[in-house]
Amino acid sequence: MESSGELPWDAIAGDPVAAESFPARIWQWPRYHLRSTLLLLVLLTANGLWQGNTAYLSLRGDGSTVFWGKPFLWELTGHFAGFLCGYIPYAAATNAPWPRGRWGRFLLIHVSAGALFAVLVPFLFLGMRYGLYPLLGWGHYHYGPLALRLPMEWQKLLLTYAIICAGMSFLFQFRDRREKERREAELQVRLREVRLQALSSQLDPHFLFNALNTISSVMYESLEHTDHLLASLGQMLRDGLNSGNALWPLARELAHLEAFLDFTQARFGERMRTTLRNEPDLDTTLVPRFCLQRLVENALKHNLDTRTGTILCIEIEAERTGGRLRMAVLDNGVGFRDPVLEEGIGLGNLREVLALSYGAEGHLELGNRPGGGARVVIELPLGTSHG
Amino acid sequence: MAEPFRVLIIDDEAPARAKIRRFLASDGRFLAAGEAPDGTEALASVRRLRPELLILDIQMPGLTGFEVLENMEETKPQVIFATAYDQFALQAFEAHALDYLLKPFDQSRFARALDKAWAQLQAGRPSAEASRLQTMLSQRPLDRLVVKQDDHWIPLPLRHILRISAKGKQVLIHSDQGEFLANWTLQELEARLQCHGFARVHRSEIVALDAVAQMEPWDHSDALLILKDASHVVLSRTYRGAFLERWGGCRS
């Protein structure tokens, strides 16, 4: 029985929770994402148009008579060149988002990538401008003195590079953290499911072999009774095999309990008697699988020996009280001396199933009846489908 | 023809007992002398009927089959074990080469077990199997002790036990459910309860480490232990070191 309480860890092995965003290899080429790339192109084009307009208006304000298309072309080619080289900061930020104690590697990557960016971008936009001017009939393009122009571009480009890398590093960190949280939450859900299944789905092998033995004994006395017991065993096996959910309708629990009682009645005969009282309309209410069976099993386990000669009477009740379902199993046995200490594996499992399924809304209460005997009560919210 | 051997059938299920009775009826070498539906009745029946062979179920409400064997007084009948599913029992049987029946069993398997038992009963002397059985019982981990309460055997979980003292050839178990005399020796219990949080403190005393509330010096190098129930036990010099090591360890 103990072994059925163990977690099948293999079933949930797989992804480790904390996959750090540390690149595993020395260098990795990040992948292009078409949607992000197109979005970036649209944003940069828009920014280029805005900057072009700004440049045009401020030139006009300074008294310049520059043709309106030229500032737009300058800014758009600049932005487009930046777009084409955007992979450089992307790759650098992917491989070295934070120094993390490895300053040498961090600086090497960012100094090289920054320099490459600062050289390649002007090279590209100048190429575009020198090519496009004649095509548009604007004559030759004059960039101006490089000694002034290039430092102007570089201070702009290096700052841009730094902003892009920092932004990406923060984005990666945010994404990793969210991913980790999502995976942790998923793992919690899976753990809960696995735990619930381990707790509730299995048919006790001890019961199964005893049931087979009962059948093999009863067989010598009554074929009809044997037939009935085989049908009951079939039902119990089906109930044990269809282990999808930890909760199932009360009607099925009662049918299962009836099959279980067929066996206990055959085994213990006149030594026990059971009565069942259940309110109608509760059939579809969801209850933990095998909950009543476990309570009855528990009553049998503790009471069949000490009162030889006395008939053990077990009463099973299911009723609605104030919007909740109350199930009780009462017996006339020895009762609990100390309910806390005497809560065995079976009842402990049931308590855990209730906690996992209903949180604070599910109760299991062990106590004694005023006239002697144990009284175990389960209370849970009425619900036909539980989220 | 010789007298048939008397058999006691111990099983909590009426149909299972009926089946064994049926099987026994077809074998003239044996006679079903009685039946018991649980361990407590089994002990009473053994005393009354003095059977030569037990067909003994392991898992029963109340006392288990092993506890029945451990608490039988003078009679030591031959035993055929029967169990449906009990990992520990099966391992123990395998480890000590004891024969057992797995439920459900058919008549031919049962007949083979009877043949074996008959051969040993015929031989009439303590068999190797019987001594292996004793070894297995003495190595069985104890998770509770069986005690007698008004002619009635009940299992007493170890957590209820405060201390155990020697009393003649028996031991007196002091528990929060009263005092019980039991047929053990203190040496035997000391060995088997050591890994369950019990320690020898005196030539005639074992205490549950959890039950010791406080320790006070006493004369010479003995000390006085005060237990949860306010009873006093002497901790003698001989056991002092070993006790303190375990008691301190369990409180830190």
XYZ file of C-alpha atoms in Angstrom:
639
model
C 0.000 0.000 0.000
C 2.822 2.336 0.790
C 4.195 1.986 -2.678
C 0.983 3.268 -4.242
C 1.552 6.563 -2.458
C 4.853 7.161 -4.164
C 5.158 9.699 -6.913
C 5.967 8.278 -10.309
C 8.784 10.750 -10.782
C 9.674 9.314 -14.159
C 6.399 10.557 -15.523
C 7.324 14.147 -14.893
C 11.007 13.976 -15.634
C 12.011 15.971 -18.673
C 12.625 19.691 -18.839
C 14.583 21.031 -15.945
C 12.828 24.042 -14.498
C 15.602 26.548 -14.511
C 17.047 26.718 -17.995
C 19.273 29.773 -17.608
C 19.552 32.149 -20.523
C 23.298 31.645 -20.439
C 24.370 30.627 -23.910
C 25.478 27.044 -23.661
C 27.897 27.217 -26.557
C 30.672 29.747 -27.077
C 28.741 31.526 -29.769
C 25.261 31.076 -31.184
C 23.628 32.722 -34.172
C 20.211 33.993 -33.198
C 17.320 33.144 -35.466
C 15.464 35.632 -37.599
C 11.819 36.039 -36.773
C 9.904 37.234 -39.820
C 7.215 39.057 -37.892
C 9.600 40.946 -35.640
C 11.769 41.793 -38.642
C 8.844 43.243 -40.599
C 7.661 45.143 -37.538
C 11.128 46.603 -37.094
C 11.194 47.636 -40.773
C 7.867 49.428 -40.440
C 8.957 51.199 -37.231
C 12.281 52.276 -38.704
C 10.605 53.521 -41.885
C 8.174 55.550 -39.828
C 10.990 56.953 -37.728
C 12.949 57.724 -40.915
C 10.000 59.648 -42.341
C 9.604 61.569 -39.092
C 13.311 62.378 -38.902
C 13.294 63.325 -42.620
C 10.431 65.702 -42.097
C 12.129 67.209 -39.068
C 15.382 67.695 -40.978
C 13.566 69.237 -43.960
C 11.596 71.685 -41.864
C 14.568 72.717 -39.782
C 16.689 73.204 -42.934
C 13.925 75.338 -44.415
C 13.718 77.244 -41.161
C 17.463 77.967 -41.437
C 16.857 79.436 -44.871
C 18.035 76.473 -46.910
C 16.350 75.824 -50.269
C 17.132 72.121 -50.279
C 14.816 69.928 -52.355
C 12.277 68.294 -49.958
C 13.057 64.728 -51.096
C 16.719 64.876 -50.088
C 16.326 64.995 -46.257
C 13.831 62.138 -46.532
C 16.282 60.098 -48.616
C 19.140 60.761 -46.164
C 17.130 59.661 -43.179
C 15.485 56.694 -44.890
C 18.800 55.340 -46.241
C 20.323 55.792 -42.766
C 17.489 53.952 -41.108
C 17.446 51.257 -43.750
C 21.188 50.691 -43.395
C 20.641 50.457 -39.654
C 17.894 47.938 -40.312
C 20.199 45.827 -42.498
C 22.875 45.848 -39.799
C 20.425 45.291 -36.951
C 21.467 41.649 -36.801
C 24.841 42.708 -35.390
C 23.577 44.117 -32.051
C 20.954 41.346 -32.000
C 23.633 38.647 -32.221
C 25.893 40.448 -29.754
C 23.108 40.927 -27.200
C 22.054 37.292 -27.593
C 25.564 36.073 -26.851
C 26.540 38.596 -24.225
C 23.415 40.078 -22.632
C 25.199 40.743 -19.323
C 28.859 40.573 -18.270
C 28.053 38.015 -15.509
C 31.616 38.173 -14.287
C 33.082 37.493 -17.715
C 34.010 41.082 -18.571
C 36.682 40.098 -21.089
C 34.256 38.205 -23.254
C 31.537 40.843 -22.816
C 33.811 43.716 -23.855
C 35.393 41.777 -26.720
C 31.994 40.961 -28.216
C 30.520 44.429 -27.790
C 33.591 46.411 -28.867
C 33.948 44.322 -32.042
C 30.226 44.305 -32.794
C 29.891 48.042 -32.031
C 32.841 48.868 -34.312
C 31.457 46.665 -37.068
C 28.061 48.355 -36.727
C 29.595 51.834 -36.784
C 31.611 51.062 -39.931
C 29.063 49.011 -41.830
C 26.062 51.321 -41.422
C 27.703 54.431 -42.980
C 29.216 52.237 -45.650
C 25.765 50.971 -46.610
C 23.869 54.247 -46.508
C 26.595 56.062 -48.383
C 26.477 53.355 -51.029
C 22.711 53.772 -51.296
C 22.899 57.552 -51.519
C 25.702 57.546 -54.107
C 23.676 55.066 -56.156
C 20.230 56.655 -55.765
C 21.136 60.349 -56.418
C 21.958 59.861 -60.130
C 18.940 57.515 -60.525
C 16.623 60.186 -59.154
C 18.233 62.820 -61.405
C 19.672 64.739 -58.448
C 23.212 64.682 -59.770
C 26.157 63.618 -57.596
C 25.854 63.130 -53.870
C 28.208 65.108 -51.630
C 28.664 63.737 -48.171
C 30.908 66.523 -46.951
C 34.255 66.317 -45.102
C 34.647 62.819 -43.612
C 36.652 64.143 -40.654
C 33.489 65.886 -39.416
C 30.839 63.658 -40.866
C 32.118 60.295 -39.598
C 32.529 61.299 -35.917
C 28.992 62.718 -36.109
C 27.685 59.397 -37.441
C 29.713 57.328 -34.980
C 28.523 59.075 -31.857
C 24.965 58.567 -33.098
C 25.531 54.955 -34.140
C 27.403 53.875 -31.017
C 24.683 55.280 -28.798
C 22.072 53.560 -30.973
C 24.036 50.330 -30.692
C 24.167 50.606 -26.907
C 20.462 51.350 -26.660
C 19.565 48.409 -28.904
C 21.771 45.993 -26.919
C 20.526 47.175 -23.546
C 16.909 47.014 -24.699
C 17.376 43.510 -26.045
C 19.159 42.289 -22.933
C 16.311 43.526 -20.784
C 13.800 41.983 -23.168
C 15.616 38.626 -23.045
C 15.729 38.718 -19.290
C 12.050 39.513 -19.054
C 11.226 36.753 -21.553
C 13.347 34.193 -19.703
C 11.803 35.050 -16.388
C 8.310 34.772 -17.788
C 9.163 31.497 -19.455
C 10.562 30.149 -16.217
C 7.478 31.216 -14.299
C 5.247 29.640 -16.912
C 7.196 26.393 -16.750
C 7.122 26.362 -12.987
C 3.378 26.898 -12.977
C 2.975 24.136 -15.540
C 5.110 21.814 -13.469
C 3.010 22.554 -10.411
C -0.127 21.644 -12.304
C 1.443 18.439 -13.599
C 2.768 17.521 -10.166
C -0.672 18.035 -8.740
C -2.199 15.833 -11.424
C 0.372 13.095 -10.969
C -0.018 13.244 -7.207
C -3.782 13.085 -7.462
C -3.576 10.149 -9.792
C -1.139 8.323 -7.571
C -3.399 8.935 -4.611
C -6.723 8.081 -6.073
C -6.669 5.931 -9.133
C -5.335 2.634 -8.000
C -7.180 -0.422 -6.936
C -5.343 -1.910 -3.995
C -3.623 -5.108 -5.219
C -4.290 -6.658 -1.839
C -7.976 -6.153 -2.392
C -7.770 -7.615 -5.883
C -6.141 -10.869 -4.796
C -8.465 -11.206 -1.856
C -11.405 -10.694 -4.187
C -10.125 -13.437 -6.479
C -9.763 -15.682 -3.461
C -13.297 -14.892 -2.330
C -14.608 -15.801 -5.759
C -12.618 -19.032 -5.827
C -14.127 -19.941 -2.455
C -17.715 -18.875 -3.057
C -17.645 -20.767 -6.343
C -17.893 -24.060 -4.452
C -21.097 -22.944 -2.807
C -23.098 -20.910 -5.285
C -22.682 -20.371 -8.986
C -25.127 -17.470 -8.968
C -23.282 -15.701 -6.196
C -20.008 -16.294 -8.037
C -21.486 -14.781 -11.165
C -22.640 -11.737 -9.232
C -19.223 -11.313 -7.613
C -17.492 -11.556 -10.990
C -19.748 -8.781 -12.266
C -18.882 -6.688 -9.208
C -15.169 -7.354 -9.655
C -15.520 -6.349 -13.312
C -17.100 -3.099 -12.241
C -14.351 -2.407 -9.728
C -11.612 -3.160 -12.235
C -13.227 -0.836 -14.747
C -13.477 1.868 -12.099
C -9.812 1.389 -11.298
C -8.696 1.402 -14.917
C -10.663 4.448 -16.071
C -8.414 6.626 -14.016
C -8.811 9.916 -15.812
C -9.896 12.230 -13.049
C -9.527 12.307 -9.313
C -13.188 13.322 -9.049
C -16.238 11.526 -10.348
C -20.004 11.683 -9.870
C -21.468 10.492 -6.590
C -23.628 7.979 -8.474
C -20.490 6.231 -9.691
C -18.926 6.290 -6.244
C -22.076 4.674 -4.861
C -22.084 2.027 -7.604
C -18.429 1.356 -6.875
C -19.131 1.182 -3.151
C -21.911 -1.311 -3.787
C -19.555 -3.572 -5.731
C -17.001 -3.235 -2.927
C -19.631 -4.099 -0.326
C -20.617 -7.215 -2.311
C -17.139 -8.506 -1.588
C -16.915 -7.468 2.023
C -20.346 -9.001 2.610
C -19.209 -12.249 0.989
C -16.018 -12.232 3.040
C -17.398 -11.275 6.404
C -21.006 -12.383 6.060
C -23.027 -12.017 9.237
C -20.263 -10.139 11.022
C -21.116 -6.890 9.282
C -24.135 -5.001 8.068
C -24.332 -1.793 6.058
C -27.042 0.761 5.437
C -26.966 3.519 2.888
C -28.979 6.735 3.022
C -28.526 9.187 0.222
C -30.588 12.153 -0.844
C -31.835 12.048 -4.410
C -30.584 14.628 -6.962
C -27.027 14.366 -5.755
C -26.065 11.792 -8.385
C -24.079 14.151 -10.572
C -22.220 15.901 -7.758
C -18.503 15.319 -8.082
C -16.717 13.564 -5.234
C -13.192 12.162 -4.864
C -12.888 8.776 -6.491
C -13.122 5.904 -3.972
C -13.699 8.272 -1.019
C -16.608 6.357 0.503
C -14.989 3.026 -0.248
C -11.922 4.136 1.682
C -13.930 5.226 4.679
C -15.823 1.925 4.767
C -12.581 0.000 4.307
C -11.135 1.894 7.227
C -14.129 1.109 9.433
C -13.731 -2.594 8.580
C -10.008 -2.613 9.175
C -10.267 -1.265 12.690
C -13.346 -3.032 13.896
C -13.666 -6.540 12.577
C -11.431 -8.206 15.118
C -12.103 -6.728 18.498
C -15.806 -7.327 18.619
C -16.077 -10.927 17.684
C -19.665 -11.857 18.241
C -20.949 -8.330 17.740
C -22.269 -7.325 14.369
C -20.409 -4.363 12.932
C -22.973 -1.897 11.586
C -21.733 0.673 9.107
C -23.996 3.532 8.066
C -23.221 5.539 4.972
C -24.914 8.873 4.385
C -24.820 11.477 1.647
C -26.826 14.653 2.023
C -26.970 18.296 1.091
C -26.382 20.846 3.835
C -26.358 24.544 3.091
C -25.128 24.325 -0.469
C -22.520 21.708 0.389
C -22.345 17.959 0.138
C -21.865 16.048 3.341
C -20.919 12.394 3.302
C -20.595 10.477 6.521
C -19.559 6.958 7.428
C -20.559 5.875 10.938
C -19.888 2.616 12.707
C -20.501 0.995 16.080
C -16.898 -0.112 16.538
C -14.114 1.001 18.844
C -13.934 4.578 17.578
C -10.851 6.768 17.609
C -8.775 7.139 20.727
C -6.788 9.876 19.115
C -7.952 10.855 15.622
C -4.742 12.743 14.850
C -2.487 9.812 15.687
C -4.730 7.196 14.219
C -5.094 8.784 10.808
C -3.469 6.116 8.654
C -2.231 6.156 5.098
C -5.697 5.695 3.608
C -7.312 8.624 5.412
C -4.178 10.734 4.997
C -4.339 10.190 1.248
C -7.999 11.117 1.196
C -7.229 14.318 3.108
C -4.574 15.198 0.556
C -6.918 14.520 -2.368
C -9.502 16.826 -0.768
C -6.906 19.548 -0.249
C -5.587 19.266 -3.802
C -9.057 19.236 -5.332
C -10.961 21.729 -3.201
C -8.367 23.686 -1.231
C -9.828 25.046 1.976
C -13.333 24.116 0.799
C -12.877 20.386 1.398
C -13.032 18.946 4.912
C -12.338 15.566 6.412
C -13.334 15.198 10.020
C -12.602 12.193 12.212
C -14.509 11.839 15.413
C -16.530 9.588 17.655
C -20.282 9.124 17.954
C -21.860 9.930 21.292
C -22.923 6.307 21.781
C -19.556 4.836 20.743
C -18.081 4.077 17.365
C -16.349 6.225 14.805
C -17.836 8.983 12.708
C -15.928 10.201 9.672
C -17.358 13.109 7.712
C -16.367 14.536 4.348
C -17.709 17.944 3.413
C -17.165 19.560 0.056
C -18.688 22.174 -2.206
C -21.531 21.019 -4.436
C -20.331 21.021 -7.993
C -21.025 19.035 -11.109
C -17.883 20.118 -12.900
C -14.796 21.206 -11.111
C -12.161 23.421 -12.655
C -4.734 -46.217 10.449
C -3.169 -43.489 12.578
C -5.154 -40.671 14.093
C -5.575 -37.783 11.656
C -3.622 -34.619 12.454
C -5.782 -31.830 13.853
C -5.858 -28.665 11.765
C -6.880 -25.145 12.767
C -7.962 -22.905 9.892
C -7.223 -19.220 10.541
C -8.618 -16.839 7.974
C -10.796 -13.766 8.263
C -13.016 -14.816 5.349
C -15.816 -17.323 5.900
C -15.874 -18.561 2.275
C -12.111 -19.026 2.302
C -12.365 -21.123 5.466
C -15.173 -23.151 3.923
C -13.029 -23.868 0.887
C -10.090 -25.044 2.989
C -12.452 -27.187 5.074
C -13.733 -28.716 1.855
C -10.205 -29.435 0.644
C -9.241 -30.944 4.011
C -12.315 -33.181 4.059
C -10.998 -35.034 1.035
C -7.736 -35.883 2.796
C -8.064 -38.593 5.481
C -4.686 -37.755 7.038
C -6.068 -34.488 8.424
C -9.060 -33.361 10.407
C -10.399 -29.811 10.493
C -10.518 -29.321 14.250
C -11.621 -25.715 14.251
C -11.650 -22.323 12.621
C -10.778 -18.829 13.711
C -11.796 -15.616 11.931
C -9.064 -13.430 13.457
C -5.813 -13.505 15.372
C -7.342 -13.134 18.811
C -9.664 -16.086 18.343
C -6.825 -18.014 16.771
C -4.756 -17.725 19.949
C -7.681 -18.900 22.068
C -8.392 -21.791 19.709
C -4.769 -22.897 19.663
C -4.789 -23.108 23.444
C -8.087 -24.960 23.514
C -7.688 -27.328 20.565
C -3.917 -27.869 20.507
C -3.832 -28.347 16.759
C -0.861 -29.972 15.043
C -1.153 -27.876 11.910
C -2.227 -24.281 11.258
C -3.444 -22.998 7.913
C -2.611 -19.391 8.654
C -3.607 -16.238 6.808
C -1.124 -13.370 7.251
C -3.204 -10.241 6.705
C -6.090 -10.221 9.113
C -7.858 -7.536 11.060
C -6.494 -7.368 14.589
C -3.417 -9.552 14.958
C -1.538 -10.633 11.860
C -0.574 -14.237 11.260
C 2.973 -13.467 12.395
C 1.736 -11.964 15.633
C -0.362 -15.064 16.254
C 2.752 -17.226 15.945
C 4.778 -14.953 18.192
C 2.187 -15.008 20.927
C 1.394 -18.704 21.031
C 2.449 -20.032 24.388
C 3.749 -23.574 24.517
C 2.238 -25.243 21.460
C 4.329 -24.960 18.325
C 2.274 -26.464 15.530
C 3.358 -26.930 11.948
C 2.288 -23.949 9.796
C 1.085 -23.546 6.220
C 1.001 -19.831 5.387
C -1.581 -18.432 3.028
C -1.522 -14.871 1.781
C -3.146 -12.896 -0.986
C -0.670 -10.095 -1.420
C 1.851 -9.016 1.097
C 5.244 -7.891 -0.139
C 6.922 -8.186 3.216
C 5.575 -11.651 3.962
C 6.555 -12.968 0.543
C 10.066 -11.585 0.910
C 10.366 -13.114 4.358
C 9.144 -16.527 3.142
C 11.545 -16.474 0.217
C 14.450 -15.354 2.374
C 13.912 -18.194 4.850
C 12.845 -20.835 2.335
C 9.432 -21.277 3.934
C 6.583 -22.754 1.974
C 3.478 -20.655 1.479
C 0.226 -20.622 -0.461
C -0.648 -17.696 -2.670
C -4.348 -16.923 -2.768
C -6.269 -17.916 -4.734
C -4.877 -21.449 -4.777
C -6.426 -24.609 -6.188
C -6.807 -28.038 -4.668
C -3.686 -29.549 -6.183
C -1.460 -26.756 -4.885
C -3.096 -27.111 -1.486
C -2.586 -30.890 -1.565
C 1.138 -30.431 -2.213
C 1.429 -28.171 0.820
C -0.457 -30.762 2.897
C 1.881 -33.537 1.719
C 4.865 -31.562 2.821
C 3.326 -30.751 6.187
C 2.322 -34.394 6.656
C 5.860 -35.604 5.950
C 7.208 -33.244 8.581
C 4.532 -34.140 11.122
C 5.218 -37.831 10.525
C 8.900 -37.326 11.175
C 7.796 -36.006 14.553
C 10.903 -34.044 15.446
C 11.606 -30.334 15.179
C 12.224 -29.779 11.502
C 14.701 -27.457 9.840
C 11.702 -25.556 8.550
C 10.502 -24.900 12.099
C 13.817 -23.380 13.087
C 13.880 -21.247 9.924
C 10.411 -20.069 10.895
C 11.687 -19.024 14.335
C 14.565 -17.143 12.725
C 12.196 -15.319 10.419
C 9.941 -14.306 13.302
C 12.847 -13.042 15.367
C 14.085 -10.917 12.472
C 10.705 -9.441 11.679
C 10.638 -5.670 12.236
C 8.274 -4.749 15.033
C 5.922 -1.889 14.413
C 3.710 -2.720 17.375
C 3.581 -5.132 20.280
C 0.765 -7.528 20.973
C -0.495 -7.400 24.545
C -3.158 -9.180 26.533
C -6.068 -7.219 27.929
C -8.623 -9.216 29.933
C -8.052 -12.472 28.087
C -8.043 -10.611 24.837
C -5.051 -9.903 22.601
C -4.697 -6.412 21.208
C -1.972 -4.732 19.163
C -0.299 -1.817 20.931
C 1.370 0.693 18.572
C 4.915 1.546 19.677
C 4.133 5.254 19.964
C 1.876 4.535 22.935
C 4.660 2.863 24.898
C 6.536 4.857 27.564
C 8.767 2.207 29.073
C 9.145 -1.527 29.476
C 10.396 -3.177 32.639
C 11.431 -6.722 33.382
C 9.014 -8.605 35.612
C 10.051 -12.153 36.366
C 10.209 -14.055 33.108
C 7.933 -11.539 31.451
C 7.988 -7.828 30.760
C 5.642 -5.139 31.993
C 4.786 -2.603 29.312
C 3.848 0.843 30.605
C 1.819 2.680 27.994
C -0.535 5.609 27.915
C -3.250 2.981 27.621
C -2.367 1.136 30.777
C 0.078 -1.537 31.853
C 0.390 -4.878 30.133
C 2.312 -8.048 30.864
C 3.830 -9.708 27.818
C 5.884 -12.803 27.086
C 9.102 -11.222 25.930
C 12.524 -10.959 27.413
C 14.029 -7.517 27.891
C 17.110 -8.536 25.869
C 14.952 -9.550 22.949
C 12.939 -6.340 23.029
C 16.025 -4.206 23.435
C 17.489 -5.641 20.261
C 14.301 -5.357 18.264
C 13.163 -1.941 19.464
C 16.501 -0.177 19.313
C 15.914 1.242 15.847
C 12.426 2.383 16.860
C 13.530 5.016 19.370
C 13.851 2.869 22.485
C 16.923 2.544 24.701
C 18.026 0.367 27.591
C 18.608 2.489 30.697
C 18.909 -0.102 33.393
C 19.368 -3.843 33.840
C 15.596 -4.143 34.047
C 14.353 -1.132 32.099
C 13.865 0.094 28.520
C 12.447 3.560 27.844
C 11.041 5.291 24.792
C 13.435 8.173 24.069
C 10.497 10.448 23.265
C 8.938 9.777 26.632
C 11.880 11.051 28.677
C 11.042 14.582 29.822
C 13.977 15.354 32.053
C 17.085 13.964 33.730
C 18.309 14.594 37.255
C 21.511 13.520 39.009
C 21.178 10.795 41.584
C 23.628 9.033 43.835
C 26.982 7.786 42.548
C 27.067 8.275 38.825
C 23.544 7.049 38.292
C 20.879 9.481 37.165
C 17.139 9.680 37.444
C 14.969 9.973 34.360
C 11.585 11.620 34.695
C 9.097 10.481 32.101
C 6.119 12.249 30.552
C 3.755 10.405 32.892
C 5.816 11.657 35.898
C 7.205 8.199 36.612
C 10.881 7.878 37.576
C 13.396 5.479 36.143
C 17.004 4.992 37.149
C 19.583 5.492 34.434
C 22.465 3.300 35.479
C 26.127 4.003 34.868
C 26.432 1.075 32.467
C 23.908 2.459 30.004
C 24.463 6.154 30.654
C 26.856 6.924 27.779
C 24.870 5.134 25.096
C 21.610 6.586 26.359
C 22.824 10.187 26.469
C 24.195 9.939 22.974
C 20.830 8.825 21.603
C 18.657 10.977 23.850
C 20.683 14.114 23.124
C 20.707 13.258 19.444
C 16.982 12.893 19.378
C 16.370 16.190 21.152
C 18.743 18.400 19.226
